[in-house]
């Protein structure tokens, strides 16, 4: 949009600059010194100081030396117009929001030159939506309610995009950001569902409006499915950097959770190391060590723990946890649910096929598995927490929404936690580290059971012909020592 002052020579009556609206309020102020004509019938009488205050564009356009030098007679007759701005729509084959042009006024406040205002002849067509967008912008300057069609989200978005284009053209996005954000939030779950499905597009909208609420929601959903986001190169560098940081933090949290799960020991299996300690009146120590028969009496508990770790370990090896396409959503939500969400009665039957046991023993094994499941729920509690505004109970999604996004994380923030635009770059260290770790995760054979879900059937098919049927205790002790390196969680 050009800020050049249009200078022509002709005459036009000032009567067209008066609005049909009476009184001293928007859009016609009796003491207004700026006439704005969007079309022949769309006139506004506003204040130069208000326009300058809200728009650097108008501050440059409405300079004092460009104001009309009204004659004493004109002032006596009540002429107050010092500036006249006219909108010129783009040609039919052009895009854009048109241009605002400042007309040169004579000493009586009348424009010099020919009439350049667009006539109100629509020929049966709907009027240009640009009129509505400029009207809303001027309304925003005066804290008036905006005329937005919020009957559906697409219609609302059409108005928001149009208004933001106009506001951007005159450097006034800050003025309309909050009312536009509020209009979107009123859409409720319709908006949150749209963001969950189109997070990258909404992140761009949030960047334009500097909307913390929408940016937070978009980042939560993008990070939750970062492995499948295909438009990364189209994402603003600052937003992409923020997502990379949050995704790496989330991945570290997943690693910690998996370590705690694999190192979990139910409290009833632990034994004191001090001598002469009794349990229920029974001496459980012999020469400073727990007697073998005490451990043997809880054989089903140890079997349950072993079976459980086998199940978890195989999922990790199958890349169905943090390296899965769903970023581990199915795995972590199953662990958080417990009960029959995984390793149910079908799994017990499969296990008992190779390790025959009585019905009582099966029930005991099932009970011990239940205790194991309950004991590890807390390790994934934060991973399955929903921090988005989306009602995930009513609208099912297949990714985690647990990422924390704070005010200081906003890409436009200048605070302590602000993201540096240049870090990481598209080919930066973050992506190199990610590739290294992905290469490391691909080392070794992947079990044949990769990709199965937690619908109640065990991931491990207990059949001799399956590559995945190799049990943990068949691995070498050296491998076990290598896998157990790190902290062990004892509850």
Short mmCIF file of C-alpha atoms in Angstrom, two decimals:
data_model
loop_
_atom_site.label_atom_id
_atom_site.label_comp_id
_atom_site.label_asym_id
_atom_site.label_seq_id
_atom_site.Cartn_x
_atom_site.Cartn_y
_atom_site.Cartn_z
CA UNK A 1 0.00 0.00 0.00
CA UNK A 2 1.43 3.37 -0.97
CA UNK A 3 1.65 6.22 1.50
CA UNK A 4 2.08 8.79 -1.26
CA UNK A 5 -0.19 11.81 -1.15
CA UNK A 6 -2.43 11.94 -4.19
CA UNK A 7 -2.47 15.43 -5.73
CA UNK A 8 -5.00 16.21 -8.47
CA UNK A 9 -6.86 19.30 -9.62
CA UNK A 10 -10.64 19.60 -9.62
CA UNK A 11 -13.46 20.34 -7.25
CA UNK A 12 -15.82 18.20 -5.24
CA UNK A 13 -18.37 19.20 -2.69
CA UNK A 14 -17.66 18.33 0.92
CA UNK A 15 -21.25 17.22 1.44
CA UNK A 16 -20.34 13.64 0.56
CA UNK A 17 -17.94 13.52 3.51
CA UNK A 18 -20.78 13.71 6.00
CA UNK A 19 -22.22 10.49 7.33
CA UNK A 20 -25.92 9.90 7.46
CA UNK A 21 -25.41 8.89 11.12
CA UNK A 22 -26.31 11.77 13.40
CA UNK A 23 -24.76 12.58 16.75
CA UNK A 24 -21.24 12.74 18.07
CA UNK A 25 -20.14 9.12 18.08
CA UNK A 26 -18.57 6.55 15.82
CA UNK A 27 -18.47 6.71 12.85
CA UNK A 28 -19.23 10.45 12.76
CA UNK A 29 -17.72 12.84 15.27
CA UNK A 30 -18.70 16.49 14.93
CA UNK A 31 -15.22 17.55 16.03
CA UNK A 32 -13.51 15.06 13.74
CA UNK A 33 -10.85 16.55 11.49
CA UNK A 34 -10.35 13.57 9.15
CA UNK A 35 -12.86 12.45 6.56
CA UNK A 36 -12.39 8.86 5.38
CA UNK A 37 -14.36 7.72 2.34
CA UNK A 38 -14.36 3.99 1.61
CA UNK A 39 -17.01 4.53 -1.07
CA UNK A 40 -19.57 7.18 -1.96
CA UNK A 41 -21.88 6.09 0.86
CA UNK A 42 -19.33 4.82 3.36
CA UNK A 43 -18.03 7.92 5.09
CA UNK A 44 -16.36 8.45 8.45
CA UNK A 45 -15.55 11.65 10.32
CA UNK A 46 -12.77 10.76 12.74
CA UNK A 47 -9.85 12.29 14.64
CA UNK A 48 -6.32 12.59 13.30
CA UNK A 49 -4.87 12.12 16.80
CA UNK A 50 -6.69 8.78 17.20
CA UNK A 51 -5.54 7.51 13.82
CA UNK A 52 -1.95 8.59 14.49
CA UNK A 53 -1.98 6.97 17.93
CA UNK A 54 -3.02 3.56 16.63
CA UNK A 55 -1.16 3.45 13.34
CA UNK A 56 2.40 4.43 12.37
CA UNK A 57 1.10 4.52 8.81
CA UNK A 58 -1.43 7.24 9.63
CA UNK A 59 1.18 9.03 11.75
CA UNK A 60 3.32 9.36 8.63
CA UNK A 61 0.39 10.19 6.36
CA UNK A 62 -1.36 12.80 8.49
CA UNK A 63 1.49 15.25 8.95
CA UNK A 64 0.60 18.74 10.06
CA UNK A 65 2.09 20.32 6.97
CA UNK A 66 -0.33 18.28 4.88
CA UNK A 67 -3.39 19.59 6.70
CA UNK A 68 -5.72 21.95 4.88
CA UNK A 69 -5.16 25.65 5.54
CA UNK A 70 -8.77 26.61 6.20
CA UNK A 71 -9.86 30.16 5.61
CA UNK A 72 -11.51 32.18 8.39
CA UNK A 73 -14.77 31.95 6.48
CA UNK A 74 -14.60 28.16 6.33
CA UNK A 75 -13.87 27.95 10.02
CA UNK A 76 -16.77 30.27 10.76
CA UNK A 77 -19.05 28.05 8.70
CA UNK A 78 -18.02 25.11 10.89
CA UNK A 79 -15.72 23.32 8.47
CA UNK A 80 -13.41 21.11 10.50
CA UNK A 81 -12.01 18.69 7.93
CA UNK A 82 -8.23 19.06 7.61
CA UNK A 83 -7.57 15.72 5.91
CA UNK A 84 -9.51 13.65 3.42
CA UNK A 85 -8.58 9.99 2.81
CA UNK A 86 -10.14 7.91 0.05
CA UNK A 87 -9.98 4.17 -0.49
CA UNK A 88 -9.27 2.79 -3.93
CA UNK A 89 -10.07 -0.87 -4.39
CA UNK A 90 -7.69 -3.15 -6.27
CA UNK A 91 -8.55 -4.05 -9.85
CA UNK A 92 -10.63 -7.17 -10.38
CA UNK A 93 -7.60 -9.13 -11.54
CA UNK A 94 -5.44 -7.94 -8.62
CA UNK A 95 -5.10 -9.11 -5.06
CA UNK A 96 -4.61 -6.98 -1.99
CA UNK A 97 -6.56 -4.63 0.19
CA UNK A 98 -6.55 -1.56 -2.02
CA UNK A 99 -4.91 1.75 -1.20
CA UNK A 100 -5.65 4.74 1.00
CA UNK A 101 -4.92 8.08 -0.64
CA UNK A 102 -4.73 11.48 0.96
CA UNK A 103 -6.42 14.18 -1.12
CA UNK A 104 -5.19 17.77 -1.17
CA UNK A 105 -7.84 20.16 0.21
CA UNK A 106 -8.37 23.80 -0.59
CA UNK A 107 -8.95 26.60 1.92
CA UNK A 108 -12.59 25.60 2.26
CA UNK A 109 -11.77 21.97 3.01
CA UNK A 110 -12.83 20.73 -0.42
CA UNK A 111 -10.72 18.24 -2.44
CA UNK A 112 -8.98 19.49 -5.53
CA UNK A 113 -9.26 17.46 -8.70
CA UNK A 114 -11.80 14.99 -10.06
CA UNK A 115 -13.98 12.68 -8.02
CA UNK A 116 -12.01 9.51 -7.34
CA UNK A 117 -14.37 7.83 -4.87
CA UNK A 118 -15.74 4.45 -5.97
CA UNK A 119 -19.49 4.65 -6.69
CA UNK A 120 -21.88 2.30 -4.91
CA UNK A 121 -22.87 0.42 -8.05
CA UNK A 122 -22.59 -3.30 -7.37
CA UNK A 123 -24.64 -4.48 -10.39
CA UNK A 124 -26.26 -7.19 -8.33
CA UNK A 125 -22.98 -8.36 -6.86
CA UNK A 126 -22.13 -8.41 -3.18
CA UNK A 127 -20.10 -5.39 -2.08
CA UNK A 128 -16.38 -5.94 -1.71
CA UNK A 129 -15.50 -7.47 1.69
CA UNK A 130 -12.66 -4.96 1.86
CA UNK A 131 -15.16 -2.33 2.95
CA UNK A 132 -16.10 -4.45 5.92
CA UNK A 133 -12.46 -5.02 6.88
CA UNK A 134 -11.63 -1.30 6.84
CA UNK A 135 -14.79 -0.58 8.80
CA UNK A 136 -13.73 -3.11 11.45
CA UNK A 137 -10.27 -1.60 11.63
CA UNK A 138 -11.66 1.86 12.26
CA UNK A 139 -14.04 0.37 14.83
CA UNK A 140 -11.06 -1.15 16.64
CA UNK A 141 -9.39 2.28 16.81
CA UNK A 142 -12.38 3.50 18.78
CA UNK A 143 -12.83 0.34 20.89
CA UNK A 144 -16.09 -0.47 19.14
CA UNK A 145 -17.34 -4.06 18.81
CA UNK A 146 -16.26 -5.64 15.55
CA UNK A 147 -18.64 -6.84 12.87
CA UNK A 148 -17.44 -10.44 12.49
CA UNK A 149 -19.44 -13.35 11.12
CA UNK A 150 -18.91 -16.02 13.79
CA UNK A 151 -21.70 -18.34 12.62
CA UNK A 152 -19.04 -20.83 11.53
CA UNK A 153 -15.30 -21.02 12.02
CA UNK A 154 -14.52 -20.76 8.27
CA UNK A 155 -16.61 -17.58 7.95
CA UNK A 156 -14.98 -16.12 11.05
CA UNK A 157 -11.54 -16.96 9.68
CA UNK A 158 -12.39 -15.21 6.43
CA UNK A 159 -13.20 -12.02 8.33
CA UNK A 160 -10.13 -12.37 10.56
CA UNK A 161 -7.72 -12.91 7.69
CA UNK A 162 -9.20 -9.98 5.77
CA UNK A 163 -9.08 -7.65 8.77
CA UNK A 164 -5.55 -8.70 9.70
CA UNK A 165 -4.44 -8.03 6.10
CA UNK A 166 -5.88 -4.53 6.24
CA UNK A 167 -4.45 -3.91 9.73
CA UNK A 168 -1.06 -5.16 8.63
CA UNK A 169 -1.10 -2.79 5.66
CA UNK A 170 -1.38 0.20 8.00
CA UNK A 171 0.81 -1.24 10.79
CA UNK A 172 -2.08 -1.78 13.20
CA UNK A 173 -2.04 -5.52 13.92
CA UNK A 174 -1.54 -4.86 17.63
CA UNK A 175 -4.83 -2.99 17.74
CA UNK A 176 -6.92 -5.86 16.38
CA UNK A 177 -5.02 -8.84 17.84
CA UNK A 178 -6.87 -9.08 21.14
CA UNK A 179 -10.44 -8.73 19.79
CA UNK A 180 -9.65 -11.23 17.03
CA UNK A 181 -8.18 -13.67 19.55
CA UNK A 182 -11.27 -13.31 21.74
CA UNK A 183 -13.54 -13.94 18.77
CA UNK A 184 -11.66 -17.15 18.00
CA UNK A 185 -11.68 -18.37 21.60
CA UNK A 186 -15.47 -17.99 21.69
CA UNK A 187 -15.61 -20.78 19.12
CA UNK A 188 -14.66 -23.16 21.95
CA UNK A 189 -14.06 -26.79 21.07
CA UNK A 190 -14.59 -26.09 17.38
CA UNK A 191 -11.42 -23.98 17.47
CA UNK A 192 -9.43 -26.41 19.62
CA UNK A 193 -10.33 -29.30 17.31
CA UNK A 194 -9.23 -27.31 14.29
CA UNK A 195 -5.90 -26.45 15.92
CA UNK A 196 -5.25 -30.09 16.85
CA UNK A 197 -5.70 -31.09 13.20
CA UNK A 198 -3.97 -28.07 11.58
CA UNK A 199 -1.43 -26.98 14.18
CA UNK A 200 1.18 -25.60 11.77
CA UNK A 201 -1.36 -23.34 10.05
CA UNK A 202 -2.66 -22.05 13.36
CA UNK A 203 0.89 -21.43 14.58
CA UNK A 204 1.33 -19.06 11.64
CA UNK A 205 -1.91 -17.28 12.59
CA UNK A 206 -0.74 -17.06 16.22
CA UNK A 207 2.55 -15.53 15.10
CA UNK A 208 0.72 -12.89 13.12
CA UNK A 209 -1.67 -11.99 15.94
CA UNK A 210 0.85 -12.62 18.73
CA UNK A 211 -1.80 -14.79 20.34
CA UNK A 212 -0.38 -16.65 23.33
CA UNK A 213 -3.44 -18.87 23.71
CA UNK A 214 -3.42 -20.07 20.10
CA UNK A 215 0.38 -20.41 19.96
CA UNK A 216 0.41 -22.49 23.15
CA UNK A 217 -2.27 -24.78 21.77
CA UNK A 218 -0.55 -25.12 18.39
CA UNK A 219 2.85 -25.92 19.94
CA UNK A 220 1.33 -28.54 22.25
CA UNK A 221 -0.17 -30.38 19.29
CA UNK A 222 2.84 -29.96 17.01
CA UNK A 223 5.27 -31.32 19.62
CA UNK A 224 2.92 -34.20 20.40
CA UNK A 225 3.14 -35.36 16.78
CA UNK A 226 6.49 -33.83 15.83
CA UNK A 227 7.68 -37.03 14.20
CA UNK A 228 4.94 -36.82 11.58
CA UNK A 229 4.93 -33.05 10.94
CA UNK A 230 5.80 -32.76 7.25
CA UNK A 231 5.72 -28.99 6.84
CA UNK A 232 8.64 -28.22 9.17
CA UNK A 233 10.43 -26.10 6.57
CA UNK A 234 7.32 -23.95 6.22
CA UNK A 235 7.17 -23.22 9.95
CA UNK A 236 8.58 -19.93 11.20
CA UNK A 237 12.17 -20.42 12.39
CA UNK A 238 11.33 -19.23 15.89
CA UNK A 239 8.33 -21.55 16.20
CA UNK A 240 10.30 -24.49 14.85
CA UNK A 241 13.11 -23.80 17.33
CA UNK A 242 10.60 -23.72 20.20
CA UNK A 243 9.05 -27.02 19.07
CA UNK A 244 12.48 -28.67 18.82
CA UNK A 245 13.34 -27.60 22.37
CA UNK A 246 10.02 -28.81 23.78
CA UNK A 247 10.20 -32.07 21.82
CA UNK A 248 13.68 -32.87 23.15
CA UNK A 249 12.53 -32.15 26.70
CA UNK A 250 9.53 -34.43 26.18
CA UNK A 251 11.75 -37.18 24.78
CA UNK A 252 14.00 -36.96 27.86
CA UNK A 253 10.92 -37.26 30.08
CA UNK A 254 9.89 -40.39 28.17
CA UNK A 255 13.33 -41.93 28.64
CA UNK A 256 13.15 -41.23 32.38
CA UNK A 257 9.70 -42.81 32.59
CA UNK A 258 10.85 -45.94 30.76
CA UNK A 259 13.88 -46.28 33.03
CA UNK A 260 11.67 -46.04 36.10
CA UNK A 261 9.22 -48.60 34.68
CA UNK A 262 11.97 -51.10 33.91
CA UNK A 263 13.54 -50.56 37.33
CA UNK A 264 10.34 -50.87 39.31
CA UNK A 265 10.20 -53.41 42.14
CA UNK A 266 6.90 -53.84 44.01
CA UNK A 267 7.43 -53.05 47.68
CA UNK A 268 6.24 -56.46 48.84
CA UNK A 269 9.14 -58.12 47.02
CA UNK A 270 11.90 -56.19 48.76
CA UNK A 271 13.57 -57.73 51.80
CA UNK A 272 15.45 -56.14 54.72
CA UNK A 273 19.19 -56.74 54.89
CA UNK A 274 19.49 -56.52 58.70
CA UNK A 275 19.75 -59.90 60.55
CA UNK A 276 17.15 -61.20 63.00
CA UNK A 277 14.22 -59.46 61.29
CA UNK A 278 10.98 -61.39 61.29
CA UNK A 279 7.98 -61.24 58.96
CA UNK A 280 4.71 -62.38 60.51
CA UNK A 281 6.58 -64.14 63.30
CA UNK A 282 8.70 -66.10 60.80
CA UNK A 283 12.45 -65.76 60.60
CA UNK A 284 13.28 -64.86 57.04
CA UNK A 285 17.03 -64.52 57.36
CA UNK A 286 19.58 -67.25 57.44
CA UNK A 287 23.18 -66.27 58.16
CA UNK A 288 22.36 -62.67 57.20
CA UNK A 289 20.62 -63.58 53.94
CA UNK A 290 16.98 -64.04 52.97
CA UNK A 291 16.10 -67.72 52.88
CA UNK A 292 15.44 -69.24 49.47
CA UNK A 293 12.05 -70.58 50.45
CA UNK A 294 10.88 -67.04 51.24
CA UNK A 295 11.60 -65.98 47.67
CA UNK A 296 10.14 -69.23 46.35
CA UNK A 297 6.87 -68.53 48.14
CA UNK A 298 6.43 -65.45 45.94
CA UNK A 299 7.40 -67.07 42.68
CA UNK A 300 4.32 -65.72 40.84
CA UNK A 301 5.22 -62.16 41.84
CA UNK A 302 8.70 -62.58 40.37
CA UNK A 303 7.25 -64.22 37.28
CA UNK A 304 4.82 -61.30 36.88
CA UNK A 305 7.62 -58.77 37.18
CA UNK A 306 9.72 -60.68 34.65
CA UNK A 307 6.80 -60.98 32.22
CA UNK A 308 6.04 -57.29 32.62
CA UNK A 309 9.63 -56.24 31.92
CA UNK A 310 9.70 -58.55 28.93
CA UNK A 311 6.63 -56.79 27.56
CA UNK A 312 8.05 -53.30 28.15
CA UNK A 313 11.48 -54.20 26.82
CA UNK A 314 10.07 -55.64 23.65
CA UNK A 315 8.06 -52.49 23.01
CA UNK A 316 11.18 -50.41 23.42
CA UNK A 317 13.10 -52.67 21.04
CA UNK A 318 10.22 -52.53 18.59
CA UNK A 319 10.36 -48.72 18.59
CA UNK A 320 6.77 -48.54 19.74
CA UNK A 321 7.49 -46.18 22.63
CA UNK A 322 9.20 -42.81 22.17
CA UNK A 323 10.37 -43.63 18.63
CA UNK A 324 6.96 -44.78 17.42
CA UNK A 325 5.10 -42.87 14.74
CA UNK A 326 2.63 -41.74 17.41
CA UNK A 327 5.52 -40.69 19.68
CA UNK A 328 4.51 -43.42 22.15
CA UNK A 329 0.94 -42.28 22.65
CA UNK A 330 -0.60 -45.77 22.57
CA UNK A 331 2.09 -47.22 24.83
CA UNK A 332 2.02 -44.52 27.51
CA UNK A 333 -1.76 -44.23 27.60
CA UNK A 334 -2.03 -48.01 28.01
CA UNK A 335 0.45 -47.96 30.90
CA UNK A 336 -1.46 -45.08 32.49
CA UNK A 337 -4.76 -46.95 32.13
CA UNK A 338 -3.50 -50.22 33.59
CA UNK A 339 -5.99 -53.02 34.18
CA UNK A 340 -6.96 -54.90 31.03
CA UNK A 341 -5.63 -52.18 28.71
CA UNK A 342 -2.61 -54.45 28.16
CA UNK A 343 -1.25 -57.82 29.34
CA UNK A 344 -4.76 -59.08 30.06
CA UNK A 345 -6.10 -62.61 30.55
CA UNK A 346 -5.20 -63.50 26.96
CA UNK A 347 -1.56 -62.76 27.73
CA UNK A 348 -1.72 -64.93 30.84
CA UNK A 349 -3.15 -67.79 28.77
CA UNK A 350 -0.32 -67.43 26.26
CA UNK A 351 2.26 -67.44 29.02
CA UNK A 352 0.67 -70.47 30.72
CA UNK A 353 0.80 -72.36 27.43
CA UNK A 354 4.57 -72.56 27.70
CA UNK A 355 4.71 -72.50 31.48
CA UNK A 356 1.78 -74.69 32.61
CA UNK A 357 0.36 -73.82 36.01
CA UNK A 358 -2.72 -74.39 38.07
CA UNK A 359 -5.73 -72.10 37.95
CA UNK A 360 -4.78 -70.80 41.36
CA UNK A 361 -1.30 -69.96 40.12
CA UNK A 362 -2.74 -68.21 37.06
CA UNK A 363 -5.00 -66.11 39.25
CA UNK A 364 -2.03 -65.27 41.44
CA UNK A 365 0.04 -64.31 38.40
CA UNK A 366 -2.79 -62.12 37.14
CA UNK A 367 -3.11 -60.48 40.56
CA UNK A 368 0.64 -59.81 40.72
CA UNK A 369 0.59 -58.33 37.22
CA UNK A 370 -2.19 -56.03 38.38
CA UNK A 371 -0.06 -54.83 41.28
CA UNK A 372 2.84 -54.25 38.91
CA UNK A 373 0.63 -52.21 36.58
CA UNK A 374 -0.68 -50.09 39.44
CA UNK A 375 2.84 -49.48 40.69
CA UNK A 376 4.12 -47.99 37.42
CA UNK A 377 1.16 -45.75 36.59
CA UNK A 378 2.70 -42.80 38.36
CA UNK A 379 5.76 -42.84 36.11
CA UNK A 380 3.71 -41.87 33.05
CA UNK A 381 1.20 -39.63 34.80
CA UNK A 382 2.75 -36.40 33.49
CA UNK A 383 3.18 -37.82 29.99
CA UNK A 384 -0.53 -38.49 29.54
CA UNK A 385 -1.73 -35.28 31.18
CA UNK A 386 -3.77 -33.13 28.82
CA UNK A 387 -2.49 -29.56 28.90
CA UNK A 388 -4.36 -28.50 25.78
CA UNK A 389 -7.78 -26.87 25.70
CA UNK A 390 -9.15 -29.75 23.64
CA UNK A 391 -11.67 -32.02 25.33
CA UNK A 392 -9.86 -35.26 24.55
CA UNK A 393 -12.59 -37.33 26.16
CA UNK A 394 -15.15 -36.16 23.62
CA UNK A 395 -12.76 -35.78 20.69
CA UNK A 396 -10.23 -38.59 20.43
CA UNK A 397 -6.73 -37.81 19.17
CA UNK A 398 -3.68 -40.05 18.81
CA UNK A 399 -0.88 -37.93 20.23
CA UNK A 400 0.29 -36.66 23.59
CA UNK A 401 -0.74 -33.19 24.76
CA UNK A 402 1.39 -32.88 27.88
CA UNK A 403 3.90 -30.22 26.84
CA UNK A 404 4.21 -27.14 29.04
CA UNK A 405 4.34 -23.89 27.09
CA UNK A 406 4.80 -20.81 29.24
CA UNK A 407 4.35 -17.11 28.53
CA UNK A 408 8.11 -16.59 28.37
CA UNK A 409 8.36 -19.33 25.71
CA UNK A 410 6.45 -17.28 23.17
CA UNK A 411 8.54 -16.86 19.98
CA UNK A 412 8.08 -13.09 20.04
CA UNK A 413 9.00 -12.83 23.74
CA UNK A 414 12.08 -10.83 24.71
CA UNK A 415 12.19 -12.37 28.18
CA UNK A 416 14.62 -14.78 29.71
CA UNK A 417 13.15 -17.83 28.07
CA UNK A 418 12.80 -16.31 24.61
CA UNK A 419 13.84 -18.57 21.74
CA UNK A 420 16.78 -17.36 19.68
CA UNK A 421 15.70 -17.21 16.04
CA UNK A 422 18.93 -18.62 14.63
CA UNK A 423 19.05 -21.61 16.98
CA UNK A 424 18.55 -24.24 15.90
CA UNK A 425 18.75 -23.71 12.16
CA UNK A 426 17.24 -26.14 9.70
CA UNK A 427 20.58 -27.94 9.51
CA UNK A 428 21.62 -27.14 13.08
CA UNK A 429 23.00 -29.24 15.89
CA UNK A 430 19.58 -30.26 17.12
CA UNK A 431 18.71 -32.08 13.94
CA UNK A 432 22.20 -33.63 13.74
CA UNK A 433 21.85 -34.94 17.29
CA UNK A 434 18.41 -36.26 16.44
CA UNK A 435 19.76 -38.14 13.42
CA UNK A 436 22.55 -39.65 15.49
CA UNK A 437 20.14 -40.88 18.12
CA UNK A 438 17.77 -42.25 15.52
CA UNK A 439 20.66 -44.14 13.93
CA UNK A 440 21.59 -45.57 17.30
CA UNK A 441 18.02 -46.66 17.94
CA UNK A 442 18.02 -48.65 14.70
CA UNK A 443 20.98 -50.83 15.71
CA UNK A 444 20.17 -54.52 16.07
CA UNK A 445 17.22 -56.63 15.03
CA UNK A 446 13.71 -55.28 15.41
CA UNK A 447 11.21 -57.85 16.78
CA UNK A 448 8.60 -59.12 14.39
CA UNK A 449 5.87 -57.79 16.66
CA UNK A 450 6.70 -54.16 15.89
CA UNK A 451 3.64 -51.99 15.35
CA UNK A 452 1.04 -54.02 17.27
CA UNK A 453 -1.25 -52.07 19.56
CA UNK A 454 -2.34 -52.41 23.18
CA UNK A 455 -5.85 -53.61 22.46
CA UNK A 456 -5.58 -56.35 25.08
CA UNK A 457 -3.49 -58.83 23.11
CA UNK A 458 0.13 -59.17 24.26
CA UNK A 459 2.73 -57.63 22.03
CA UNK A 460 4.78 -60.80 22.52
CA UNK A 461 3.21 -63.67 20.55
CA UNK A 462 4.07 -66.82 22.44
CA UNK A 463 4.79 -69.05 19.48
CA UNK A 464 8.09 -70.90 18.90
CA UNK A 465 8.30 -69.67 15.30
CA UNK A 466 8.17 -65.98 16.20
CA UNK A 467 11.33 -63.92 16.32
CA UNK A 468 9.74 -61.95 19.14
CA UNK A 469 9.21 -65.03 21.33
CA UNK A 470 12.78 -64.97 22.59
CA UNK A 471 12.48 -64.45 26.32
CA UNK A 472 14.57 -61.98 28.30
CA UNK A 473 16.29 -64.66 30.35
CA UNK A 474 17.61 -66.23 27.16
CA UNK A 475 19.82 -63.21 26.59
CA UNK A 476 23.41 -63.30 27.82
CA UNK A 477 24.23 -61.87 31.22
CA UNK A 478 26.57 -59.40 29.54
CA UNK A 479 23.64 -57.97 27.59
CA UNK A 480 21.57 -57.71 30.77
CA UNK A 481 24.34 -55.83 32.54
CA UNK A 482 24.54 -53.45 29.63
CA UNK A 483 20.76 -52.86 29.60
CA UNK A 484 20.61 -52.34 33.39
CA UNK A 485 23.24 -49.60 33.35
CA UNK A 486 21.85 -46.52 35.07
CA UNK A 487 19.51 -45.76 37.96
CA UNK A 488 17.26 -48.47 39.33
CA UNK A 489 14.00 -47.46 40.92
CA UNK A 490 13.16 -49.42 44.09
CA UNK A 491 9.76 -48.67 45.56
#
